[in-house]
Every structure is written in C-alpha cells, then in structure tokens.
Coordinates of C-alpha atoms in Angstrom, one line a residue:
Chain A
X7 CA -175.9 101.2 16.0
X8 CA -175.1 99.5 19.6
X9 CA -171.8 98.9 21.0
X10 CA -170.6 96.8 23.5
X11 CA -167.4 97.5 25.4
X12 CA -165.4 94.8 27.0
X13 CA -162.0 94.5 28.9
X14 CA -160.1 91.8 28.0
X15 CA -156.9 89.9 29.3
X16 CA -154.9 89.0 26.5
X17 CA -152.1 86.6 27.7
X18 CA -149.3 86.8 25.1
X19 CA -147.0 84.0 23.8
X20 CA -144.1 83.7 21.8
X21 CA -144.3 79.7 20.2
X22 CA -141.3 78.3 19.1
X23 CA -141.7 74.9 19.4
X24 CA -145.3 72.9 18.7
X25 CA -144.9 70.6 21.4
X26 CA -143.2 72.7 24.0
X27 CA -146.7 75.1 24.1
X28 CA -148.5 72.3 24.0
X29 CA -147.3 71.1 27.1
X30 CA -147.4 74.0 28.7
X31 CA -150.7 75.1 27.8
X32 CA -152.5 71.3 28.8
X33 CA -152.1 71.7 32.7
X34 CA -153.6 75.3 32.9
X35 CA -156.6 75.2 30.5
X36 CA -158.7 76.4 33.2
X37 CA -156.9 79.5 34.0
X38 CA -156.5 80.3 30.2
X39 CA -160.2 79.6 29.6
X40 CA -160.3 83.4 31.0
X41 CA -157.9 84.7 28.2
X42 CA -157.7 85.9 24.7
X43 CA -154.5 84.3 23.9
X44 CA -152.2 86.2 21.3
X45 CA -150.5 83.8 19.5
X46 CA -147.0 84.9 18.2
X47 CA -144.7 82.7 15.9
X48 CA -145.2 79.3 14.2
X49 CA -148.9 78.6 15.2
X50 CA -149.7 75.1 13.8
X51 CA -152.6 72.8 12.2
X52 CA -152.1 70.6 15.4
X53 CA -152.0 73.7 18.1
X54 CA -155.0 75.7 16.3
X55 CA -157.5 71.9 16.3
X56 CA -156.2 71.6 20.6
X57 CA -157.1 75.4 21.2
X58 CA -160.5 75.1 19.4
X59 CA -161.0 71.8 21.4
X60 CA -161.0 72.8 24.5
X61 CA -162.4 76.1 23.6
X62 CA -159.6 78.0 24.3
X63 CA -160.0 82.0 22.5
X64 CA -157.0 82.8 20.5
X65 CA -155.9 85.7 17.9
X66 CA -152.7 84.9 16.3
X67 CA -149.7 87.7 15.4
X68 CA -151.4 90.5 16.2
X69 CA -150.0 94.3 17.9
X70 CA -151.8 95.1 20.7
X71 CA -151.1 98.2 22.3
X72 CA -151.4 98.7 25.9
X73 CA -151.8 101.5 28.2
X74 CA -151.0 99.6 31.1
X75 CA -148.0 101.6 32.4
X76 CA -149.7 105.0 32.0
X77 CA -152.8 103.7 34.2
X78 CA -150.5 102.6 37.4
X79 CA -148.4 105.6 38.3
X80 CA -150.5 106.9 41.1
X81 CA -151.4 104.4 43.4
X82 CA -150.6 104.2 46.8
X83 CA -149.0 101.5 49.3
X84 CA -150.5 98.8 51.5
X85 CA -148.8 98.1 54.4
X86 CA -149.5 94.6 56.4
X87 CA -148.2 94.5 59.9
X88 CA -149.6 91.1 60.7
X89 CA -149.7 87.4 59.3
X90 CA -151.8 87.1 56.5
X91 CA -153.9 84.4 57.4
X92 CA -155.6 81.2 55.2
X93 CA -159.2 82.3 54.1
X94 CA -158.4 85.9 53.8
X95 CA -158.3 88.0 50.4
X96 CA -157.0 91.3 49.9
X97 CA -158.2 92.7 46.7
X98 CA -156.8 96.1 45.7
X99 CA -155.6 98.6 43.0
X100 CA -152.6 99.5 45.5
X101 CA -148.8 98.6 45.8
X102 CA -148.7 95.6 49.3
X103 CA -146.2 95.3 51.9
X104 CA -146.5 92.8 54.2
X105 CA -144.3 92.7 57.1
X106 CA -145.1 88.9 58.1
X107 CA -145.9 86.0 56.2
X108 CA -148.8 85.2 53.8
X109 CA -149.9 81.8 54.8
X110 CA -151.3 79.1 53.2
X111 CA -154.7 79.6 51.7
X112 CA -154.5 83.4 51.5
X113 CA -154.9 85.3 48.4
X114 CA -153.2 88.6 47.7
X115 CA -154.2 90.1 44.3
X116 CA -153.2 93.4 43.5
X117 CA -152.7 95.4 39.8
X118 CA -149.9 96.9 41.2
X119 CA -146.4 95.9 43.4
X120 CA -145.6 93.1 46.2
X121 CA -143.1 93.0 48.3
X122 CA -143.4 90.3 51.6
X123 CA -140.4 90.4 54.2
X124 CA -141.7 87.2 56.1
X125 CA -142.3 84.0 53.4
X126 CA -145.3 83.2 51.1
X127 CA -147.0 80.0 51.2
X128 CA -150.4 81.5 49.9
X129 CA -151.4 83.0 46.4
X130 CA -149.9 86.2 45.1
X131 CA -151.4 87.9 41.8
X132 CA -149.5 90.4 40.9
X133 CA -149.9 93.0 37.5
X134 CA -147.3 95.7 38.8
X135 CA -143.7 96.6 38.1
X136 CA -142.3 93.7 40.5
X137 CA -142.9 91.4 43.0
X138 CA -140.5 90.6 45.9
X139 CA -140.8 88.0 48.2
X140 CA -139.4 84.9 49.9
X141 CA -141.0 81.6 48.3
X142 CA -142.5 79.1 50.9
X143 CA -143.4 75.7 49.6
X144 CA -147.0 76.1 48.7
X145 CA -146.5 79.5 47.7
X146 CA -148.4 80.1 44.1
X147 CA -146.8 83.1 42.4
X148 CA -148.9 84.8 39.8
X149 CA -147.6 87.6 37.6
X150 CA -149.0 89.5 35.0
X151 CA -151.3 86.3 33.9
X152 CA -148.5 83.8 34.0
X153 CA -148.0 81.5 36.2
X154 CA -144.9 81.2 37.7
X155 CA -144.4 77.7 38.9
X156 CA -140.6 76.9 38.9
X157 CA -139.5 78.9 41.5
X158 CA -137.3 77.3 44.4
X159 CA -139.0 77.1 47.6
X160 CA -136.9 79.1 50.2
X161 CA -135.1 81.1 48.0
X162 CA -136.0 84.9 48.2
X163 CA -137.0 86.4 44.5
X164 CA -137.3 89.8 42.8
X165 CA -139.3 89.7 39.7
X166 CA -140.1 92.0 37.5
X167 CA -141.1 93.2 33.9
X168 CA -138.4 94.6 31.4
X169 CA -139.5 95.7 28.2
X170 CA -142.6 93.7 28.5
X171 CA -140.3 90.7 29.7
X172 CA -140.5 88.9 33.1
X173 CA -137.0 89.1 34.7
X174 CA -137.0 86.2 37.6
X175 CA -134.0 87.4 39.5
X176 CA -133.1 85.6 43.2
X177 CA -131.7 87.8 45.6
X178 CA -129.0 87.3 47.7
X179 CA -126.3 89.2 50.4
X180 CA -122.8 89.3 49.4
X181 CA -122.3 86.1 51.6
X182 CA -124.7 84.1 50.0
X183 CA -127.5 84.2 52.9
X184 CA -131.0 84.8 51.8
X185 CA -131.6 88.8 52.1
X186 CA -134.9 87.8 54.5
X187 CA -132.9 84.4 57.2
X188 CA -132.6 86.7 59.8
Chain B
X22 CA -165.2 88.6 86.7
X23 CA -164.2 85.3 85.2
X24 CA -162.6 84.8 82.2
X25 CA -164.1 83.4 78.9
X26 CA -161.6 80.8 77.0
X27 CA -163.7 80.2 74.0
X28 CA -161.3 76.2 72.7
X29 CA -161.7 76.8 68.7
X30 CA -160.8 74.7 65.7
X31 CA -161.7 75.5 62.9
X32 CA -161.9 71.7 61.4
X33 CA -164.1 69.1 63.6
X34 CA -162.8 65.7 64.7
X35 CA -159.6 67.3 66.2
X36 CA -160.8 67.1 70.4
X37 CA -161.9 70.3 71.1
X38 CA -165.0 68.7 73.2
X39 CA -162.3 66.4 74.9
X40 CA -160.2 69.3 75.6
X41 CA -163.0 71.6 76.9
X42 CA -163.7 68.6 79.4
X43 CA -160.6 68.0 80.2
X44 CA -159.6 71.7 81.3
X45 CA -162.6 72.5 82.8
X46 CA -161.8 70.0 85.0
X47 CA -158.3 70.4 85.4
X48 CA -158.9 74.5 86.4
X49 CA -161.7 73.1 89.0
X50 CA -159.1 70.3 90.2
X51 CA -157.2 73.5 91.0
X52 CA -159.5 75.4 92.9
X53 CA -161.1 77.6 90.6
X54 CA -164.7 78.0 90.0
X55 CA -165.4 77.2 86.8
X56 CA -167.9 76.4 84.2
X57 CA -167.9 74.8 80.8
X58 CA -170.8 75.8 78.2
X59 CA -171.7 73.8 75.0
X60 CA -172.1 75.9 72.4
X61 CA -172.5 73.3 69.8
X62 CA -176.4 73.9 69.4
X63 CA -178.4 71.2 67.7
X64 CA -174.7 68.7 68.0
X65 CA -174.2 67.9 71.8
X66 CA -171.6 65.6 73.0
X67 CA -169.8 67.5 75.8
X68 CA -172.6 66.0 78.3
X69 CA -171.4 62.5 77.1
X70 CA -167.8 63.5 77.5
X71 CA -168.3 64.4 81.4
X72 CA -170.8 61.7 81.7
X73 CA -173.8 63.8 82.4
X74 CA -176.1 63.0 79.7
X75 CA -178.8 61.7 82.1
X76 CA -178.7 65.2 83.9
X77 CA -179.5 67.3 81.3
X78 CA -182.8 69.1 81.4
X79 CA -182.7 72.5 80.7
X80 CA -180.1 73.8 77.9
X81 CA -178.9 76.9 77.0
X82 CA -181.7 77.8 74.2
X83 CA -184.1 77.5 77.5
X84 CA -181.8 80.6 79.4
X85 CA -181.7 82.5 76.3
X86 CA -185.0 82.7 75.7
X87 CA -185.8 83.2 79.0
X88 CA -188.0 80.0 80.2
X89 CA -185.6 78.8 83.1
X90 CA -183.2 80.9 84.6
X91 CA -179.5 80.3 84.8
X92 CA -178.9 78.3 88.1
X93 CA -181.6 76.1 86.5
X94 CA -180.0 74.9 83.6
X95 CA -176.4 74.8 85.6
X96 CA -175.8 71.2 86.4
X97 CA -172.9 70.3 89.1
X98 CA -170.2 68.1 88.2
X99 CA -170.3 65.2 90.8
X100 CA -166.7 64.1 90.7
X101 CA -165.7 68.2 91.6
X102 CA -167.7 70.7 93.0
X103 CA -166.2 73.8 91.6
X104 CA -167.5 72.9 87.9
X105 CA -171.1 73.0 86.3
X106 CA -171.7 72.0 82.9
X107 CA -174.6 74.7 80.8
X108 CA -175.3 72.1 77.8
X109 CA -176.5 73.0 74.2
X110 CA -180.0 71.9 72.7
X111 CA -180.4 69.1 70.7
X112 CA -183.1 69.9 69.0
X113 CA -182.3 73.3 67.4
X114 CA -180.1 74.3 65.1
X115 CA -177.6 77.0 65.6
X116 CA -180.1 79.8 64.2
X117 CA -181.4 80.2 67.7
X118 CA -178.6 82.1 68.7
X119 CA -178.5 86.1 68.5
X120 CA -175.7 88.4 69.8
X121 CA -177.6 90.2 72.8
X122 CA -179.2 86.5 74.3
X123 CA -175.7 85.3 74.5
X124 CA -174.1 88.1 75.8
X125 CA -176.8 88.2 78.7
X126 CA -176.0 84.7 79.3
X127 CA -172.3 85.2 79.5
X128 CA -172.2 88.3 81.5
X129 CA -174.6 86.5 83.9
X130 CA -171.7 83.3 83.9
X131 CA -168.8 85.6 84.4
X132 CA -170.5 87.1 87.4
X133 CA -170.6 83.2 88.8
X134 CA -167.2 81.7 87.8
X135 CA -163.6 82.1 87.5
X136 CA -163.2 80.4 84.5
X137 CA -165.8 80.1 81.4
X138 CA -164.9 77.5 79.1
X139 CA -166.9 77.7 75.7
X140 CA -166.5 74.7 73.4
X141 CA -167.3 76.1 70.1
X142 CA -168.8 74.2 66.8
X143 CA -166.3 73.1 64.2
X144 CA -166.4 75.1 61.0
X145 CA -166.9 78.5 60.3
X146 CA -170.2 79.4 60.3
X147 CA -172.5 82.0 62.8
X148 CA -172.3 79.0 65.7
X149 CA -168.7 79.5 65.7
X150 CA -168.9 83.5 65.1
X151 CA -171.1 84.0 68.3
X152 CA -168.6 81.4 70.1
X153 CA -165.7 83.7 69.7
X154 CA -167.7 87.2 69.8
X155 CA -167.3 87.9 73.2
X156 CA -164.0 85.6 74.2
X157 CA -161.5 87.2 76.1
X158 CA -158.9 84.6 75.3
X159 CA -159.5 81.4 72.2
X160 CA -157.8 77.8 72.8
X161 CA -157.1 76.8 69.4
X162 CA -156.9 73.0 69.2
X163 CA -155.1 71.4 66.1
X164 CA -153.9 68.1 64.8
X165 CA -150.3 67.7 63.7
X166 CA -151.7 67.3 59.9
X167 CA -151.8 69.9 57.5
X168 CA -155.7 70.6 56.6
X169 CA -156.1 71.1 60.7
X170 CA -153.5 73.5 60.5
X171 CA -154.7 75.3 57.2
X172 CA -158.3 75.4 58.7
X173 CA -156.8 76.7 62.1
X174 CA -155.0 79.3 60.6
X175 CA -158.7 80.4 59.2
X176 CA -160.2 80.3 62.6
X177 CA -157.5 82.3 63.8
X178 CA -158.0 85.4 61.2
X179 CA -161.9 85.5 62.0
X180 CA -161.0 85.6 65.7
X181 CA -158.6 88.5 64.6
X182 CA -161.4 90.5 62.4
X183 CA -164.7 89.1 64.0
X184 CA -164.5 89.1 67.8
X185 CA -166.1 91.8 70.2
X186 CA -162.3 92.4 71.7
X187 CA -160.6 92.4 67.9
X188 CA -163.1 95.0 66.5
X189 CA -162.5 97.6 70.1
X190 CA -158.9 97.5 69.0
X191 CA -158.0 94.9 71.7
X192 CA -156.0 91.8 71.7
X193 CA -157.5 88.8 71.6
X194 CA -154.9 86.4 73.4
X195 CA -154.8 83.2 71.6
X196 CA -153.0 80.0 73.0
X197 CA -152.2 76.9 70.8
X198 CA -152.8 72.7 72.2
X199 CA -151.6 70.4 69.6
X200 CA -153.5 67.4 70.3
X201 CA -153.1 63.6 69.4
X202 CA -149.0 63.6 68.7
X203 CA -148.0 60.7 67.6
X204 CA -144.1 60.2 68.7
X205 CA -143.2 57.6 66.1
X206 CA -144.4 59.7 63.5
X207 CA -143.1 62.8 64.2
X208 CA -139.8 60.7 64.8
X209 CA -140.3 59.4 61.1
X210 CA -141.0 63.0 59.5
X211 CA -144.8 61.6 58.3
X212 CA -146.4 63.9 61.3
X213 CA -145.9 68.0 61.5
X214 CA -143.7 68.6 64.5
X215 CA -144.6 71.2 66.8
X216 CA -142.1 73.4 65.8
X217 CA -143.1 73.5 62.1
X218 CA -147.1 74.0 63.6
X219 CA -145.9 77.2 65.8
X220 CA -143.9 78.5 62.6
X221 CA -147.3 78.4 60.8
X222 CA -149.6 79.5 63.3
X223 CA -147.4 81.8 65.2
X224 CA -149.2 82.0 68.6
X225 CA -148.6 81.1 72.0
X226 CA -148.2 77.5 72.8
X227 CA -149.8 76.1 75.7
X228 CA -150.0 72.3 75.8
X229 CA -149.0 69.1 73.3
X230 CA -151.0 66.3 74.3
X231 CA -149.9 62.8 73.3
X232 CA -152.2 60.3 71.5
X233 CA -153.7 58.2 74.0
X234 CA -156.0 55.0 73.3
X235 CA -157.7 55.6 77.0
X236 CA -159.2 59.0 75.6
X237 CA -162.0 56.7 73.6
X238 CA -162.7 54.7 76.3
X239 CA -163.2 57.2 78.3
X240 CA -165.1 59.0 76.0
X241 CA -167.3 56.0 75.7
X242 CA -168.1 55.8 79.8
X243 CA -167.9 59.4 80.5
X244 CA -164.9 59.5 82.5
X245 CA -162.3 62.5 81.5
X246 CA -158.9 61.1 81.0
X247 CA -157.9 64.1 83.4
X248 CA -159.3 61.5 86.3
X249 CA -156.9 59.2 85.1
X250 CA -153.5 58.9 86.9
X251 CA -152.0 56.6 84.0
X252 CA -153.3 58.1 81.4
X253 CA -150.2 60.3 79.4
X254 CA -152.9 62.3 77.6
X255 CA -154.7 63.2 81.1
X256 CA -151.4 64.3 82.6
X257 CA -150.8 66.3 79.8
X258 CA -154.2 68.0 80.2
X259 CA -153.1 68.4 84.0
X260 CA -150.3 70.2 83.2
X261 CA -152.1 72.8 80.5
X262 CA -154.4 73.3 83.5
X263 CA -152.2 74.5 85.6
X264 CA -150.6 76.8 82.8
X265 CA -154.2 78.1 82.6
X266 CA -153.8 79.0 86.4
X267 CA -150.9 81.1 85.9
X268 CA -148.0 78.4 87.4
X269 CA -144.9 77.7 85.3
X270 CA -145.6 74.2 84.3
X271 CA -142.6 72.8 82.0
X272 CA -143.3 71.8 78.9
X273 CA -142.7 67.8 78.6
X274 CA -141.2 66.3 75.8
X275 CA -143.9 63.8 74.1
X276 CA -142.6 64.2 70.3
X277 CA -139.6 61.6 71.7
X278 CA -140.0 58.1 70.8
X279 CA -139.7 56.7 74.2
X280 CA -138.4 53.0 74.4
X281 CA -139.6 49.7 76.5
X282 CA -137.7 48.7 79.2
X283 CA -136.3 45.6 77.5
X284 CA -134.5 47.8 74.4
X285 CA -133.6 50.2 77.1
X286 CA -131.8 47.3 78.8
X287 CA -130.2 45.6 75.3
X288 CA -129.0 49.4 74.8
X289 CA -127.3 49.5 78.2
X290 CA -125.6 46.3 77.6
X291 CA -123.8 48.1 74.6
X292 CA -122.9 51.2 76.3

C-alpha cells in the first residue's frame, strides 16, 4: 500500500443563481486554479461543462470538517513600527500589527489576524479571526481565500468570520469620522 | 570626513545622472570639495553629462583593482575647481564590483572631499546594492507618475534592510527630489502632486525641480543646466544645493501654473 498526504484549500460556495457564480468565478480563474472548490446548492449542466473547461477542481455538496480553529490559538503578535514598503513580503504563522501603512506592492500574508492603524494600499492575506484596517485605493484584501474586492477606498473596515461567515463591518466614531483620520 | 550622498531611483529614465551633475556642482559652486563617482559600471553617461567624455582614461574598475591609484583616475572639473569626476567602465559589467574594493575606494574619497556624490544604476540589482552599502545619506529621485513612485518606494526598503548604516542599527537619512513637474498637469489632476508623492514615500523632501526643455540640450553639449542662469530647472538644482549645505533655502512653488505676461495683463484689466 502507498499513501500520499496532501493539504488542500477547499474554497467553499453557496450557488444560488447559475449566472451570478458564473460571473463571479470568470475574473479569478487564476486564483481558483489553486483550489478544490466545494460546490453547495443548485450546481448546473452549464456551470459543471465551464469548471471542467477551464480545469477548474470542484467536489459538489460535500461536509468537510475543519480543524482550523483548534490549530490557531497559540500564536503570537507581529508588531510593525515602520512603513511597509513595495517589494517586501512578510510571510508568517503570527497575528500583524502594523503601526504605519502598507504601501503599494507589499504583501502581508499571515494564517492568523491583521490589524494596520496607517492605510493599506498593498496586498493583505489573511486566514485568522479578523482583519482590521483602513482601505487605500489599491489596497487588495484577501481573506480566508476570498477575495474581497468591494470594499470603499478610505473607509476603515473590521472583518471577520462568524460561524464560518465573513462579517464586512466598517468602523466608525460616534461622530461619523473614520476611527484612524487623525 | 566627507559625506557620501548615494542619488537612487529605483526605475531608470527619471534624471538621477542629471541630478548627480547638477549637485555636485551646485555643492562645489558653494565652496565645498566635492566629488561625483559613477557607479553605473559597464552604462556610463555622467562623463557626457559634465562634458568630460574626452577626459576619461582611467575608471573606477582601474582603482579597484589596483592598476592606477586614486588621484589618477580623479579628473578636475574645468568650469569649478572644487569638483572631480571618478567615472565608471564601459567595458565591464557590474560583476566587477566586490564590497571590500569599494569600500577601499570610498574611504580613500572621504579622506579627499567634503561631499561624495554616488550616482547609482537604475534597478535593483548588486550595482545598486553596493551603491547604497556604505551611504551615509540616499537622494531618492522620482517622477511625479505612479510606477516611479512604486519602484522608489522599493529602493527605499532595500536602503532600509540592505545598507552598511541600516544593518548597525543606524539611520540611514533619506531626502526626496521630485524631478520633471509639469505645472499644467499637476494643475489638471493627470500628474501626482508633491503632496500625494510625500504621503506615499514619507521621507524628507529636499528639492522639486521643474521640467525644463534646456536640460536635453544641455545634456546633449555637456553643459549642466546648473551653469544656466535662465534655466528654471538649474535654479531649482541651485537651491537643493544649498539645502545640501545646511542653509534654509525656501521651497519655491513650481506645481503653479504660471501665466504670460499678456493674460496677466487681460486679467488685470478685469480686476
């Protein structure tokens, strides 16, 4: 007998309308070329011919249990006194905090939390509990696998998972400012 | 001990070579001994700039390696005698140069000279690494466009993580010229305005230089703009010199669109 062990990412999606996933699906083909794709709800003829056209890998209804949350309760915290600068990566298993901004061309990937007081104009991947930050306008948000491309440039966010849910909340004082103008 | 201002980039075609001239001259206009090095090996132009090209007979591949010595290779500047030009080689690529050889050299030039002006290669690569290793201070020229920026902003972090002073725990100081502003641009929202580059790049400015059509000419006949009296761009080099002396020099604002005298005079008449 041999065995091979592999770790997968398995994006999830819910479809509830054939035309709707399609369209979502069509601009990011080459970031979901690196995905098992769980397929939830009505999957179609028309979506199951696109998927094995482009040569996308896809399982359809299927549990999957996770043991995500009971791997990420030790880590430790980051902390970035400094710009984060185009050209440079930070790679890590920790929670970041960056005290200035993340420029343009800068990637931040962590499995765990990010919070940046100073604006984001560079790439966050993010696989923790939340992500806080204040959205520049070239900033490219990316948590837990999906790519979060309607968020309003200037506007500081807090999102974060519920019940395997991504909550996009924007956070402001009690007088309407963004938490991070001053 | 002089002081070694290495003027960085990070993307090419933005006039760091111009720049290097230009200030070199403009800290000898003001007294101070001072020398500018190419260190774009195997891609001279800085000769052409100061209108030395026929001068050039030892580089600084020949110093390194020990076949001349320094005084050798050092030519004077004729149009100011407190400036000497050490060019790069032609003919060899930027593999020729190693850490200890151009430390040797440097240490020899900041012995010599007030000011050390390095002009570095565009890109990132080991030229530019060994440009910035040993700088005491970087000149970081950009264009008001966003890929000069983006690349700037690069150059900037490997100054941060790669240079001699960086990795001791020191500052390197770092001082911003934004070069080639267009007014009418900015005016028009279709050029970054210095204000939106400083917000990005969040370091020290020390000059905006205008665009000025007499910089390619004198390119072309190796006459620095800084020798210029009507040239905008050479004034504007004249004042960052002078900054680089340690006199407050107010900054001039070039971002305006400025108007002939004949609108000036229509406006008047509805005043």
């Amino acid at each position: 007998m041999r065995i091979n062990q592999y770790s997968v990412s398995v994006m999830e999606i819910m479809i509830e309308d054939e035309e709707e996933f399609l369209r979502f699906v069509r601009p990011k083909l080459p970031l979901l070329k690196g995905y098992l794709l769980n397929l939830k709800g009505d999957v179609t003829p028309k979506i199951e011919d696109f998927l094995q056209a482009h040569g996308l890998q896809y399982i359809k209804n299927t549990e999957i249990s996770t043991i995500r949350h009971a791997k990420r309760s030790k880590n430790s915290v980051e902390v970035y006194d400094r710009i984060i600068r185009s050209g440079e990566e930070i790679n890590t298993h920790n929670s970041v905090i960056c005290l200035r901004k993340v420029n343009d061309g800068a990637l931040i990937r962590t499995v765990s939390n990010f919070i940046a007081i100073g604006r984001v104009d560079g790439t966050i991947e993010a696989n923790g509990d939340f992500l806080i930050f204040k959205k520049g306008p070239k900033g490219k948000i990316i948590f837990h696998n999906m790519i979060l491309d309607d968020l309003v440039e200037g506007r500081v966010y807090k999102i974060h998972l519920e019940n395997n849910e991504i909550i996009i909340e924007e956070i402001k004082e009690e007088n309407g400012n963004n938490i991070f103008d001053n | 001990m002089g002081i070694i201002f290495s003027i960085i980039s990070g993307k090419g075609g933005v006039g760091k070579t111009t720049t290097a001239a230009n200030l070199a001259i403009g800290t000898a206009m003001q007294g101070k001994k001072t020398v500018v090095v190419d260190f774009d090996i195997g891609q001279r132009n800085l000769d052409m700039i100061l209108g030395l090209e026929n001068r050039v007979v030892y580089d600084i591949t020949h110093v390194m390696d020990g076949d001349v010595r320094l005084r050798q290779a050092l030519i004077p500047f004729k149009k100011n005698e407190n400036l000497y030009f050490l060019a790069a080689s032609q003919t060899k690529d930027k593999t020729v140069l190693n850490k200890e050889k151009v430390e040797k050299v440097l240490s020899e030039l900041k012995k010599e000279f007030e000011y050390i002006f390095i002009d570095a290669p565009a890109g990132i690569e080991s030229g530019f690494e060994h440009a910035v290793y040993f700088a005491d201070a970087v000149i970081v020229v950009v264009n008001p466009e966003v890929s000069s920026i983006r690349d700037s902003d690069r150059a900037i972090g490997i100054v941060d993580a790669k240079s001699k002073k960086s990795q001791e725990g020191k500052r390197v100081a770092k001082y911003l010229i934004i070069n080639r502003i267009n007014p009418d641009l900015v005016q028009k929202g279709e050029m970054l305005s210095s204000e939106d580059i400083l917000d990005i790049l969040e370091i020290d400015l020390l000059g905006k230089v205008p665009e000025d059509q007499i910089i390619i000419e004198a390119s072309n006949t190796g006459h620095p703009v800084i020798l210029n009296e009507k040239s905008e761009a050479g004034r504007a080099f004249k004042r960052i010199s002078r900054r680089l002396c340690g006199e407050e020099v107010p900054f001039v604002d070039i971002e305006s669109v400025k108007h002939s005298g004949l609108l000036k005079s229509i406006k008047k008449m509805f005043q």
